[in-house]
Short mmCIF file of C-alpha atoms and ligand atoms in Angstrom, two decimals:
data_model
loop_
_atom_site.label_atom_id
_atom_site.label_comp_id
_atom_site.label_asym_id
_atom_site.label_seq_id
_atom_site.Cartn_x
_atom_site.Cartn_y
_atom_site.Cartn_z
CA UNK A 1 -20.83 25.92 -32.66
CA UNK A 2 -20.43 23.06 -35.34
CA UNK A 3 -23.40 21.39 -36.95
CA UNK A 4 -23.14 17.44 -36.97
CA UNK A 5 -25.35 15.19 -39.11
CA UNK A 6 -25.63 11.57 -37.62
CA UNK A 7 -27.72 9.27 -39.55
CA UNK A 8 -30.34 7.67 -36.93
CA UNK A 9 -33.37 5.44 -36.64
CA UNK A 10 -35.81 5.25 -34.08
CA UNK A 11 -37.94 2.01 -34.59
CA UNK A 12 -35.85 -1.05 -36.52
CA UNK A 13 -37.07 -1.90 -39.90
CA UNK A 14 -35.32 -1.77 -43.18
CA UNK A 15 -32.43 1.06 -43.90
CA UNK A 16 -34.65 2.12 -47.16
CA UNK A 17 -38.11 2.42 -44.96
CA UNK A 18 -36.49 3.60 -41.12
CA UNK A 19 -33.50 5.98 -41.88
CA UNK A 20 -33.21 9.77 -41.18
CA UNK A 21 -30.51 12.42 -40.66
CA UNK A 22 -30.48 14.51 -37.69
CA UNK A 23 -28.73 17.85 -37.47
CA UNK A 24 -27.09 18.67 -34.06
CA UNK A 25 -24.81 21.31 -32.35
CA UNK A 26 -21.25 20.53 -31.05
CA UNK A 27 -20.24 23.12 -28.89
CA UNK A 28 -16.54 23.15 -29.75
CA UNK A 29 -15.19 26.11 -27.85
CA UNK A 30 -16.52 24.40 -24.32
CA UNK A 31 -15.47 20.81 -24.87
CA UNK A 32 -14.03 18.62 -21.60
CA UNK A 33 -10.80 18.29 -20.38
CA UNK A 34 -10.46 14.57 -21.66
CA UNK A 35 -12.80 15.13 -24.43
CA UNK A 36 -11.99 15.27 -28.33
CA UNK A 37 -14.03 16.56 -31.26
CA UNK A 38 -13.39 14.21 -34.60
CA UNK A 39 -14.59 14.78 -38.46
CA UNK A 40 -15.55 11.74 -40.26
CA UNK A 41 -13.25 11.32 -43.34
CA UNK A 42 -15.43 7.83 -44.37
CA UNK A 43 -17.55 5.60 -43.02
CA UNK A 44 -18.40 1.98 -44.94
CA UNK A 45 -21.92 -0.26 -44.84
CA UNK A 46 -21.23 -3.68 -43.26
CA UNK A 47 -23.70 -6.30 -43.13
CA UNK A 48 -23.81 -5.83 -39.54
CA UNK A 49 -24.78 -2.21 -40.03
CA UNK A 50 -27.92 -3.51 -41.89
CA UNK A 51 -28.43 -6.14 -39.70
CA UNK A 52 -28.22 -3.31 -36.75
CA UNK A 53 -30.96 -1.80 -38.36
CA UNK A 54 -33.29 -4.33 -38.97
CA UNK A 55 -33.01 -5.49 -35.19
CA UNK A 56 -31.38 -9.00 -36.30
CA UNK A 57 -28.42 -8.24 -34.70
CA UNK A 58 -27.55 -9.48 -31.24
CA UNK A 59 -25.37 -6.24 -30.64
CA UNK A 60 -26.92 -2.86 -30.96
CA UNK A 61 -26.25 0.89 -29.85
CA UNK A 62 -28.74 2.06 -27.19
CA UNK A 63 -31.28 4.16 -28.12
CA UNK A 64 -30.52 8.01 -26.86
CA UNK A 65 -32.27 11.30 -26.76
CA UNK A 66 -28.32 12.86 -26.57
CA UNK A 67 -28.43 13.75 -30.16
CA UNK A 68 -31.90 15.92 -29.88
CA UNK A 69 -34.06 13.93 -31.82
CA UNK A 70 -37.54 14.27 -30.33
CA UNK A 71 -37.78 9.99 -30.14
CA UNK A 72 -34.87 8.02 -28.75
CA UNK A 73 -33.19 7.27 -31.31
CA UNK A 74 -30.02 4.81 -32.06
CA UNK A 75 -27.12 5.89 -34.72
CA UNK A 76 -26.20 4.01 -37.25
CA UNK A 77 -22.54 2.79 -38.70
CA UNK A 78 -20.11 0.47 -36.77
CA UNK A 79 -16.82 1.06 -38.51
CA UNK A 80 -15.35 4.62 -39.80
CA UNK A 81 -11.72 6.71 -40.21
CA UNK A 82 -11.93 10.14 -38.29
CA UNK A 83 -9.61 13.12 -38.28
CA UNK A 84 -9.01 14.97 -34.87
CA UNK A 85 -10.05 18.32 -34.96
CA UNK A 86 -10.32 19.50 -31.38
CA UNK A 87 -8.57 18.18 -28.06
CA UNK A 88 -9.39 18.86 -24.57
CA UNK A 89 -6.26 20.41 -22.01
CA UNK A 90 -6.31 16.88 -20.42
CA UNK A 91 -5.80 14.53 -23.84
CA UNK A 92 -2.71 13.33 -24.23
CA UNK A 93 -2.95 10.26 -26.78
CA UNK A 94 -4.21 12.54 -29.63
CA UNK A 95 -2.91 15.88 -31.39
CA UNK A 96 -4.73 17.75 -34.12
CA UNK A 97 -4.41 15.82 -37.08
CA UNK A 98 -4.37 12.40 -35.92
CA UNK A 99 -5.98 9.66 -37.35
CA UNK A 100 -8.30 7.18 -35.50
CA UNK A 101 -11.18 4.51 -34.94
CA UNK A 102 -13.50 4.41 -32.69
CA UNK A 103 -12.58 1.84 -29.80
CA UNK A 104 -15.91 0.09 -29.68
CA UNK A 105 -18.46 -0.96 -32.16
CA UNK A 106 -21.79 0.79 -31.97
CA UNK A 107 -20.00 4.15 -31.91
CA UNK A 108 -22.15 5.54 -34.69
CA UNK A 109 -19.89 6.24 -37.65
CA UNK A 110 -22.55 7.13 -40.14
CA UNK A 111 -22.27 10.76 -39.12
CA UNK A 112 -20.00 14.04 -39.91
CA UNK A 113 -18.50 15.03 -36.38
CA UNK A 114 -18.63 13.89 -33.14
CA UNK A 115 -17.63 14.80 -29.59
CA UNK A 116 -16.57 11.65 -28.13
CA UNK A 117 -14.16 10.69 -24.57
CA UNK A 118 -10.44 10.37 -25.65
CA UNK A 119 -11.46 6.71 -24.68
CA UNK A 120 -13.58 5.81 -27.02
CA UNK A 121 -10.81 6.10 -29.94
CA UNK A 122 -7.47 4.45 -30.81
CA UNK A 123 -5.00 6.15 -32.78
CA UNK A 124 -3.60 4.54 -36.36
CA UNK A 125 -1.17 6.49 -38.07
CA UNK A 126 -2.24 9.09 -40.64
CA UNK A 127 -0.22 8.91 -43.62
CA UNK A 128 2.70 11.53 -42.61
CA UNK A 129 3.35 10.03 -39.62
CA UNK A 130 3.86 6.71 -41.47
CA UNK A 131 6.07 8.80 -43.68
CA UNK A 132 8.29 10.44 -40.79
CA UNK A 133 8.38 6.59 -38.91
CA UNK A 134 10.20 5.92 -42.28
CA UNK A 135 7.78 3.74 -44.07
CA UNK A 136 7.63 4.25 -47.65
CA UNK A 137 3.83 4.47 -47.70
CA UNK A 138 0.85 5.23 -45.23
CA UNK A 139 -2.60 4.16 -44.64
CA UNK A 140 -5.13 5.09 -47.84
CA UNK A 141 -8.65 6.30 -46.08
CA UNK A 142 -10.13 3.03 -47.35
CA UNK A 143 -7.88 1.03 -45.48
CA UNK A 144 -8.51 3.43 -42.31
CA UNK A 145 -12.15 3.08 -42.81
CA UNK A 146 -12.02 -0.66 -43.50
CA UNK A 147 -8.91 -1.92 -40.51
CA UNK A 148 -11.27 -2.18 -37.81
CA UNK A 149 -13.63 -5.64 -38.85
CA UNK A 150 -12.74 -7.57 -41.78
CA UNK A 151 -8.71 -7.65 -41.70
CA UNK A 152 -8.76 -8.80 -37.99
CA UNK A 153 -11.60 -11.27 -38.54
CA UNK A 154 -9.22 -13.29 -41.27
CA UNK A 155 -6.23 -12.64 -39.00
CA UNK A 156 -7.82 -13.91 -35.35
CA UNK A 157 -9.22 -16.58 -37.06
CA UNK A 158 -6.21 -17.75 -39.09
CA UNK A 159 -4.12 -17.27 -35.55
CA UNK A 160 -6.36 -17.65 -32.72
CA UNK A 161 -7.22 -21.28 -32.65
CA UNK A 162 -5.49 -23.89 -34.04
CA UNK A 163 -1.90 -23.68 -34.75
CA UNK A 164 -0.98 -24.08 -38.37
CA UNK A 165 2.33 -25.17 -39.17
CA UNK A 166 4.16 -22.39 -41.71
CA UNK A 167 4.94 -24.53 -44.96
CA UNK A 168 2.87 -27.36 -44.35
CA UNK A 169 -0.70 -26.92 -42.71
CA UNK A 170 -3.44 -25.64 -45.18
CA UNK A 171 -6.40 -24.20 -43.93
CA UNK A 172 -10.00 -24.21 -46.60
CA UNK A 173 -12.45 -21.65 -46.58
CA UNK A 174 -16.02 -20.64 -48.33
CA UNK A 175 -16.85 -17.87 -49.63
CA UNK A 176 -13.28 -17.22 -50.78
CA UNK A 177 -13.76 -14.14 -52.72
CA UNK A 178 -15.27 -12.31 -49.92
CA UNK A 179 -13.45 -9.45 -48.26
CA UNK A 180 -12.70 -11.88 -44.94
CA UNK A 181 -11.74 -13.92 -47.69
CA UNK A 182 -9.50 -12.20 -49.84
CA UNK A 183 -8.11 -11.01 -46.97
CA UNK A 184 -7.31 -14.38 -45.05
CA UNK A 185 -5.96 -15.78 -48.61
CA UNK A 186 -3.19 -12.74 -48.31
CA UNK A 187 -2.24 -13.02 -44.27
CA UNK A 188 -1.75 -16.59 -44.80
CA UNK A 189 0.74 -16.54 -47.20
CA UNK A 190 2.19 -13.38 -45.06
CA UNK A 191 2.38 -16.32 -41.83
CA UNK A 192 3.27 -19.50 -44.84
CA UNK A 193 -0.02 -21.12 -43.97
CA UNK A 194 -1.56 -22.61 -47.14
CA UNK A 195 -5.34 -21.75 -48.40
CA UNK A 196 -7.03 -23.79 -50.46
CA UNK A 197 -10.53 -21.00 -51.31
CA UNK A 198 -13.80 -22.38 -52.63
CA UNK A 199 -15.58 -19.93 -54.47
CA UNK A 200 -18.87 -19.88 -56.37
CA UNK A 201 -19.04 -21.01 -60.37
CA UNK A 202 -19.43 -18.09 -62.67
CA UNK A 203 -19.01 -16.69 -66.07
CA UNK A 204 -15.69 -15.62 -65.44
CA UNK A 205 -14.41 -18.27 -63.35
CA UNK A 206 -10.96 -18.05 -64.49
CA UNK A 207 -10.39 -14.30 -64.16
CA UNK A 208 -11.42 -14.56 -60.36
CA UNK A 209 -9.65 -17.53 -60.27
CA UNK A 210 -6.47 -15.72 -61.12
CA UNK A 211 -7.57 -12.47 -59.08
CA UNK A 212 -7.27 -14.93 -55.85
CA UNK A 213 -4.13 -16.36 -57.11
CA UNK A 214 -2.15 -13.50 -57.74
CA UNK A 215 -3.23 -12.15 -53.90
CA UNK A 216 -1.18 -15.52 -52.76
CA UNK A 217 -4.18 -18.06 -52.70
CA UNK A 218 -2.65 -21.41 -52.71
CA UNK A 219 -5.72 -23.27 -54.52
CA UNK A 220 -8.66 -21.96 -55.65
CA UNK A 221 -12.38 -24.56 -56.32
CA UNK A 222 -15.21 -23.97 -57.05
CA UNK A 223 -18.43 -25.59 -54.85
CA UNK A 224 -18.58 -28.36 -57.58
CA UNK A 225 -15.09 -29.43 -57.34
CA UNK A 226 -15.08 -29.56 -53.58
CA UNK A 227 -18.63 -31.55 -53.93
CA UNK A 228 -17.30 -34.16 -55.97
CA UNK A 229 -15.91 -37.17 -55.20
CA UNK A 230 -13.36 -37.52 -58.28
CA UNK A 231 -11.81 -34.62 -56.62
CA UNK A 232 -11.26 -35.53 -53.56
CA UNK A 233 -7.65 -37.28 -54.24
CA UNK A 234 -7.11 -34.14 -56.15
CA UNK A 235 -7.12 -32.05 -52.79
CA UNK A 236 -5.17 -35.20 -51.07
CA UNK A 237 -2.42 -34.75 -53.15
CA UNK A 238 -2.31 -31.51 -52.89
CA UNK A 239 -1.76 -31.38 -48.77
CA UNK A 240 0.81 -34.86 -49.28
CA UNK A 241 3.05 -32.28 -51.64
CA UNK A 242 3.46 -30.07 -48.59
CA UNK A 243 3.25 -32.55 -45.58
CA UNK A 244 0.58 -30.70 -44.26
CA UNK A 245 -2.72 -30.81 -42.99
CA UNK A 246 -6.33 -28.94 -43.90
CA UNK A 247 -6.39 -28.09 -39.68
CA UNK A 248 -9.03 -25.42 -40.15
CA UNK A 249 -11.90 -24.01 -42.16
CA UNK A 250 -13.61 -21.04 -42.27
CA UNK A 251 -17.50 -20.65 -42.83
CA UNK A 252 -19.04 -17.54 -43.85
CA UNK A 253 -22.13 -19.61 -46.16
CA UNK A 254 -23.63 -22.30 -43.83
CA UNK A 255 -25.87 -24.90 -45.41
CA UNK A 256 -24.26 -27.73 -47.66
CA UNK A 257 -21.22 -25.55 -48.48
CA UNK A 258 -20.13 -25.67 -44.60
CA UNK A 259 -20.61 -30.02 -44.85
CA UNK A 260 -18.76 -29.62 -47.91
CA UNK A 261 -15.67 -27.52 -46.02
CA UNK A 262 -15.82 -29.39 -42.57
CA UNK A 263 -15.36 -32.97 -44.92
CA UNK A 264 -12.26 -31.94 -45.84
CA UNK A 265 -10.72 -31.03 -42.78
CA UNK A 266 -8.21 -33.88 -41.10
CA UNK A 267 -8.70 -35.47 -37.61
CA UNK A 268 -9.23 -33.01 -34.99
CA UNK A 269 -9.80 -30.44 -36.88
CA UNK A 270 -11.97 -27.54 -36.49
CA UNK A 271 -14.70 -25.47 -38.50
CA UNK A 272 -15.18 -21.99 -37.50
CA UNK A 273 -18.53 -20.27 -38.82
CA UNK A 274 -18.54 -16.67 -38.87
CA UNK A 275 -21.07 -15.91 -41.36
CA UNK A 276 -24.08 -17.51 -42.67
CA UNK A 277 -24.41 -15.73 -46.26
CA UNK A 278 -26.74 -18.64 -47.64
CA UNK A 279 -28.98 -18.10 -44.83
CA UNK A 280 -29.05 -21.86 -44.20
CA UNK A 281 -28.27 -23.36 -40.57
CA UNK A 282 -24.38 -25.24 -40.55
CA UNK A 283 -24.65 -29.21 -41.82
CA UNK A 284 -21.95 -31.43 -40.33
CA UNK A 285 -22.34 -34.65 -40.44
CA UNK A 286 -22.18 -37.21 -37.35
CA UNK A 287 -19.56 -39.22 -38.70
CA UNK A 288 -17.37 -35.73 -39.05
CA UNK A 289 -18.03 -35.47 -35.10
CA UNK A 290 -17.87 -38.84 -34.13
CA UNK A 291 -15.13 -40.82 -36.68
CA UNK A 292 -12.90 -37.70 -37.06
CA UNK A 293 -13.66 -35.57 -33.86
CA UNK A 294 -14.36 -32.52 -35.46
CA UNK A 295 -15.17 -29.42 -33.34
CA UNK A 296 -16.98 -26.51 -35.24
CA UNK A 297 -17.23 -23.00 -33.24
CA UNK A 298 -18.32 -19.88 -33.64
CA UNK A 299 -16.25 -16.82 -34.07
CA UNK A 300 -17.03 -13.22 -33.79
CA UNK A 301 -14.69 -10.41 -33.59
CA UNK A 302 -16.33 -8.07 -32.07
CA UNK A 303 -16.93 -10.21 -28.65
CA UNK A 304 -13.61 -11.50 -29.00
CA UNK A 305 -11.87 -8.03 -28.91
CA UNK A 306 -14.58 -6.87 -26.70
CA UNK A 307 -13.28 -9.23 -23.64
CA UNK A 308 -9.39 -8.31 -25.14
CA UNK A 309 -9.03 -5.07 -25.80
CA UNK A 310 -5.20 -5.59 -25.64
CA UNK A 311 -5.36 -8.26 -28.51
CA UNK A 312 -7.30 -5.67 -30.72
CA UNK A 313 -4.40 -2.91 -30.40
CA UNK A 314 -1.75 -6.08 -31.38
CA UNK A 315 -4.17 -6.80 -34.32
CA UNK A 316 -4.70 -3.69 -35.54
CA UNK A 317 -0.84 -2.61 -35.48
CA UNK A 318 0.09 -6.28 -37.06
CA UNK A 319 -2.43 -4.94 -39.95
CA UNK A 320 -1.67 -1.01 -40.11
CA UNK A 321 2.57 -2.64 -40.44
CA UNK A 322 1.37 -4.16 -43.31
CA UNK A 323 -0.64 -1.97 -45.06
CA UNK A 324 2.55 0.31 -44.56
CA UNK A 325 4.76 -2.19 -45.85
CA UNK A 326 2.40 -2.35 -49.14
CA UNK A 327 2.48 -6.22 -48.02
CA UNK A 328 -1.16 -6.26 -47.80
CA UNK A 329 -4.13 -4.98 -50.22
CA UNK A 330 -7.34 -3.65 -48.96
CA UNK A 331 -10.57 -4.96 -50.40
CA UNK A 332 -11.80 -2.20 -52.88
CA UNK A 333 -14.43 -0.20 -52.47
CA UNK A 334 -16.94 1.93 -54.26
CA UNK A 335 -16.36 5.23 -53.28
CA UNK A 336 -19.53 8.17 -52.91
CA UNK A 337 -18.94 11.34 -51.34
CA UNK A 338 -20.73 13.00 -48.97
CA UNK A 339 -21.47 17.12 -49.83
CA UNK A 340 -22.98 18.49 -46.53
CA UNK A 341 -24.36 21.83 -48.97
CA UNK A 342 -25.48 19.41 -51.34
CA UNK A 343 -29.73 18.08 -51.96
CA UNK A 344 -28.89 14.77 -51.05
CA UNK A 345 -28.77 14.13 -47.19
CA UNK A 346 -26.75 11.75 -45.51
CA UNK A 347 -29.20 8.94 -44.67
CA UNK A 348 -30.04 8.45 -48.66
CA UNK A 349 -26.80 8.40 -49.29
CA UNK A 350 -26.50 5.23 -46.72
CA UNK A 351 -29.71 3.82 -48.55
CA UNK A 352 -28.38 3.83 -51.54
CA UNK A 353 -24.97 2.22 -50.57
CA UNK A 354 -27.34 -0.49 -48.61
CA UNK A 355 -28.64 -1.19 -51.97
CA UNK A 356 -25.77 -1.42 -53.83
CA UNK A 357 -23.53 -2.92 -51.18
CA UNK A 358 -24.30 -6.22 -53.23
CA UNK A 359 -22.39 -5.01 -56.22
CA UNK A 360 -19.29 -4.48 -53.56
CA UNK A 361 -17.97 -2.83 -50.40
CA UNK A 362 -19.65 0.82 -50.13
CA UNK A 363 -17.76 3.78 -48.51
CA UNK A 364 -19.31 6.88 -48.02
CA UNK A 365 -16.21 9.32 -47.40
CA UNK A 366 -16.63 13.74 -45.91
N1 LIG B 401 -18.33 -13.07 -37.23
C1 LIG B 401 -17.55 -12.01 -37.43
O1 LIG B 401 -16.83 -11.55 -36.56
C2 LIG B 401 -17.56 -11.40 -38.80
C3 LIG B 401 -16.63 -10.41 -39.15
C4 LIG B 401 -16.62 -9.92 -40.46
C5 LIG B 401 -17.58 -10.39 -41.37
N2 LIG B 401 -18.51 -11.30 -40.95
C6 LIG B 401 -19.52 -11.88 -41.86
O2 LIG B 401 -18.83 -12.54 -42.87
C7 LIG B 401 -19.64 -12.59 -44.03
C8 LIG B 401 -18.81 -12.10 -45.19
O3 LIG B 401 -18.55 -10.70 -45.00
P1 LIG B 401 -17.78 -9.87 -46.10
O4 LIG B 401 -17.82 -8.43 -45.74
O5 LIG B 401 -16.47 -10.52 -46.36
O6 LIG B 401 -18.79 -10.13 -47.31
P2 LIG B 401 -18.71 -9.86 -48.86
O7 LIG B 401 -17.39 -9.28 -49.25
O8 LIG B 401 -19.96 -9.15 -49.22
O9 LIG B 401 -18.75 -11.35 -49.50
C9 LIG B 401 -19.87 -12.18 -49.42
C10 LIG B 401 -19.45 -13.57 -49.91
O10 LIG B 401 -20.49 -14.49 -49.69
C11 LIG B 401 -20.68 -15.28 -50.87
N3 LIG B 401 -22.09 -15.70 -50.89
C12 LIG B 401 -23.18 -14.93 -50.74
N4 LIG B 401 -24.29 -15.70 -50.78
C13 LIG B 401 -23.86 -16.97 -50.96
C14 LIG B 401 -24.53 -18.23 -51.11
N5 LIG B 401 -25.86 -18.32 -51.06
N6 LIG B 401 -23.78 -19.33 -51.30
C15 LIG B 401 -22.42 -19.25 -51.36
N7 LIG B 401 -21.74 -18.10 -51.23
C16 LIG B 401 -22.46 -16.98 -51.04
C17 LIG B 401 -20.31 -14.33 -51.99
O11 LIG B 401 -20.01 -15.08 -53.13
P3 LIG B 401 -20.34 -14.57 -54.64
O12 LIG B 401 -19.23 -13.64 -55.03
O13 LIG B 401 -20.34 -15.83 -55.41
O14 LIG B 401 -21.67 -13.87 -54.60
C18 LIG B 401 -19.09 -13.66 -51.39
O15 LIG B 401 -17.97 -14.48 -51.50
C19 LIG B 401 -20.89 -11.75 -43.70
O16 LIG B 401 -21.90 -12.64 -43.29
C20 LIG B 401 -20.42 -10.89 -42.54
O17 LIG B 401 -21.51 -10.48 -41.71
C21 LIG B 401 -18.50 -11.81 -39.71
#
C-alpha cells in the first residue's frame, strides 16, 4: 500500500480558513490494466487555484467521497509535473520514469501520488529522453510544473486570432511583466511579431524595463506613457519604422488600462481580455467600436483546449521544443519543498504559498 496526501476542501471559502490534508491508501500491487500510479515532483498556486477555492471560479473539480474523507470533498491544484511510478499490463503511452501532466484541469495536483487512467495524462519528455532525442538540454521541473497554463495562454493568444505579419505587425499588452506576459514578449520575437508591453511605474522602473528588454520585448511603457497624449506619435512612429500594425492587445488588468490598450490598436483590430487583475469591468469606448470597428473577446485556455485537445498536444510540444532548445525562459519561481516526515502538512504549505504568491510564482515541489 502507498499513503497519498491530497490537499482538499469541503465547503469554498478562503485557502487560509477551508484547507486540509487528507491521507489515503493507493493500493499499488492491484492497480488496472490501463491504470498508472504517478508521484508528484511539484505542483504551483495559480490564481485559478485560489479562485477554485473560493467558489469564484466558473470551472471546478466535483466534489468526491473517492479520497475517504468523511464529507465530499473537492482537491485542490490545477497544474503539476508527475513522475510515473507504476503502469498497468495494458498502458502503452507511459514507462516507468516518464514525465507527464495531467490532461485536464481540475485533476488535483496539490497532492503526493495518485492513481489516475493512462488518459488522464500526456507525456513531456523528462530530461534524459531530451538528452538521447539529441537536444542539448531538457525540461527543468519548473518548466514541467509551469508548461501546462501560462506558456500556451501567450502562445494561443499571440497565434490563434488575428494574423500578425512577422517583421511588421506589433501586438500591445498590459500587465507586461506578468508571467503570460513575459512569456508572450519572448514567443513573439521567437514568431518576429513585435510587442510593445505596458507595465506599471515603480522604483525601479528601469531595471524591469531592461529585464523585459533583454527577454526580446520590442518596447516597453509604463501606464502613464500609454495615457498620455504627447506620446501617442511616439508609439506612431514606432509601428511606421516597421510598416506594421498594433493588430492585437492583450488584457489581463481591465478598467482604464484595457481603454488605454484597445486605443491604440489600428482599424479592425481586436482586444482579447484574459484577466481582470484590477478587478475593474473592461472600458472601451464607443467610438473604438463604432469609428474603428474594434472587436474585444474573451480568451481562456482552458475551454479553448478543452473543445481541442489536439491543439493542446501541438502547443505543448511547440513549447517543450523550445524550452529544449534553451530558446525560451520559464518564469521563476519560489521554490518550497514538501517533507512528507516533516511537522508541516501539505495544506499549510499551500497556505502559505497562497499568501506569498503576491511576491511571485509559488511551487511547492516532493
Ligand atoms: N484566461 C486564461 O486562460 C488565463 C490563463 C493564464 C492566466 N490568466 C490570468 O492572467 C492574469 C495574469 O496571470 P499571471 O500568472 O501571469 O499573473 P502574475 O505573474 O501574478 O502577474 C500579475 C500582473 O498583473 C499586474 N497587476 C496586478 N494588479 C494590477 C492593477 N491593479 N493594475 C495594473 N496591473 C496590475 C501585475 O503588475 P505589477 O508587477 O505592477 O504588480 C503583474 O504584471 C491572472 O488574472 C490569471 O488568472 C488567464
Amino acid at each position: 500500500m502507498l499513503t497519498s496526501q491530497i490537499v482538499v476542501y469541503s465547503q469554498h471559502g478562503e485557502p487560509a480558513d477551508v484547507l486540509s490534508t487528507h491521507s489515503y491508501e493507493i493500493d499499488d500491487s492491484h492497480i488496472g490494466d490501463n491504470e498508472i500510479i504517478v508521484k508528484t515532483l511539484a505542483a504551483p498556486v495559480n490564481p485559478s487555484d485560489i479562485n477554485q477555492i473560493q467558489g469564484v471560479y466558473p470551472s471546478k473539480p466535483e466534489k468526491t467521497t473517492n479520497f475517504g474523507t468523511v464529507e465530499a470533498s473537492a482537491p485542490c491544484g490545477n497544474e503539476g509535473l508527475f513522475e510515473i511510478i507504476k503502469v498497468g499490463s495494458k498502458v502503452t503511452d507511459f514507462s516507468i520514469g516518464d514525465w507527464a501532466i495531467p490532461a485536464q484541469v481540475n485533476f488535483g495536483t496539490w497532492r503526493t501520488h495518485a492513481l489516475a487512467n493512462d488518459s488522464e495524462f500526456l507525456k513531456i519528455p523528462n530530461p534524459s529522453q531530451s538528452k538521447a532525442n539529441g537536444k542539448s538540454t531538457g525540461l527543468t521541473i519548473n518548466q514541467g510544473a509551469t508548461i501546462s497554463v501560462n506558456p500556451p495562454t501567450a502562445l494561443l493568444m499571440l497565434t490563434h486570432y488575428v494574423k500578425l505579419i512577422p517583421g511588421k505587425d506589433w501586438f500591445i499588452q498590459n500587465g507586461g511583466n506578468s508571467a503570460v506576459g513575459k512569456y508572450a514578449i519572448q514567443i513573439s520575437k521567437l514568431l518576429g511579431f513585435n510587442s510593445l508591453s505596458v507595465i506599471r511605474d515603480r522604483p525601479n522602473l528601469q531595471e524591469l524595463k531592461d529585464e523585459l528588454t533583454s527577454l526580446g520585448a520590442t518596447k516597453v511603457i509604463t501606464e502613464e506613457e500609454n495615457g498620455s497624449k504627447e506620446f501617442g506619435p511616439t508609439i506612431k512612429g514606432w509601428t511606421k519604422e516597421t510598416g506594421g500594425e498594433i493588430k492585437l492587445a492583450l488584457n489581463c488588468v481591465g478598467g482604464k488600462n484595457s481603454t488605454g490598450v484597445a486605443r491604440k490598436l489600428a482599424n479592425n483590430g481586436l482586444m482579447l481580455t484574459y484577466g481582470g487583475m484590477s478587478f475593474q469591468p473592461v472600458i472601451l469606448p464607443t467610438s473604438l467600436h463604432i469609428f474603428k470597428n474594434i472587436t474585444s473577446a474573451g480568451f481562456w485556455v482552458t475551454q479553448l483546449l478543452k473543445q481541442n485537445p489536439e491543439l493542446k498536444v501541438e502547443t505543448l510540444n511547440q513549447i517543450v521544443e523550445w524550452y529544449e532548445d534553451e530558446k525560451l525562459i520559464d518564469a521563476p519561481s519560489l521554490q518550497t519543498k514538501f517533507d512528507p516526515n516533516g511537522d508541516k502538512p501539505l495544506h499549510e504549505l499551500y497556505q502559505e504559498a497562497v499568501i506569498n504568491s503576491k511576491q511571485g510564482k509559488q511551487l511547492i515541489t516532493f
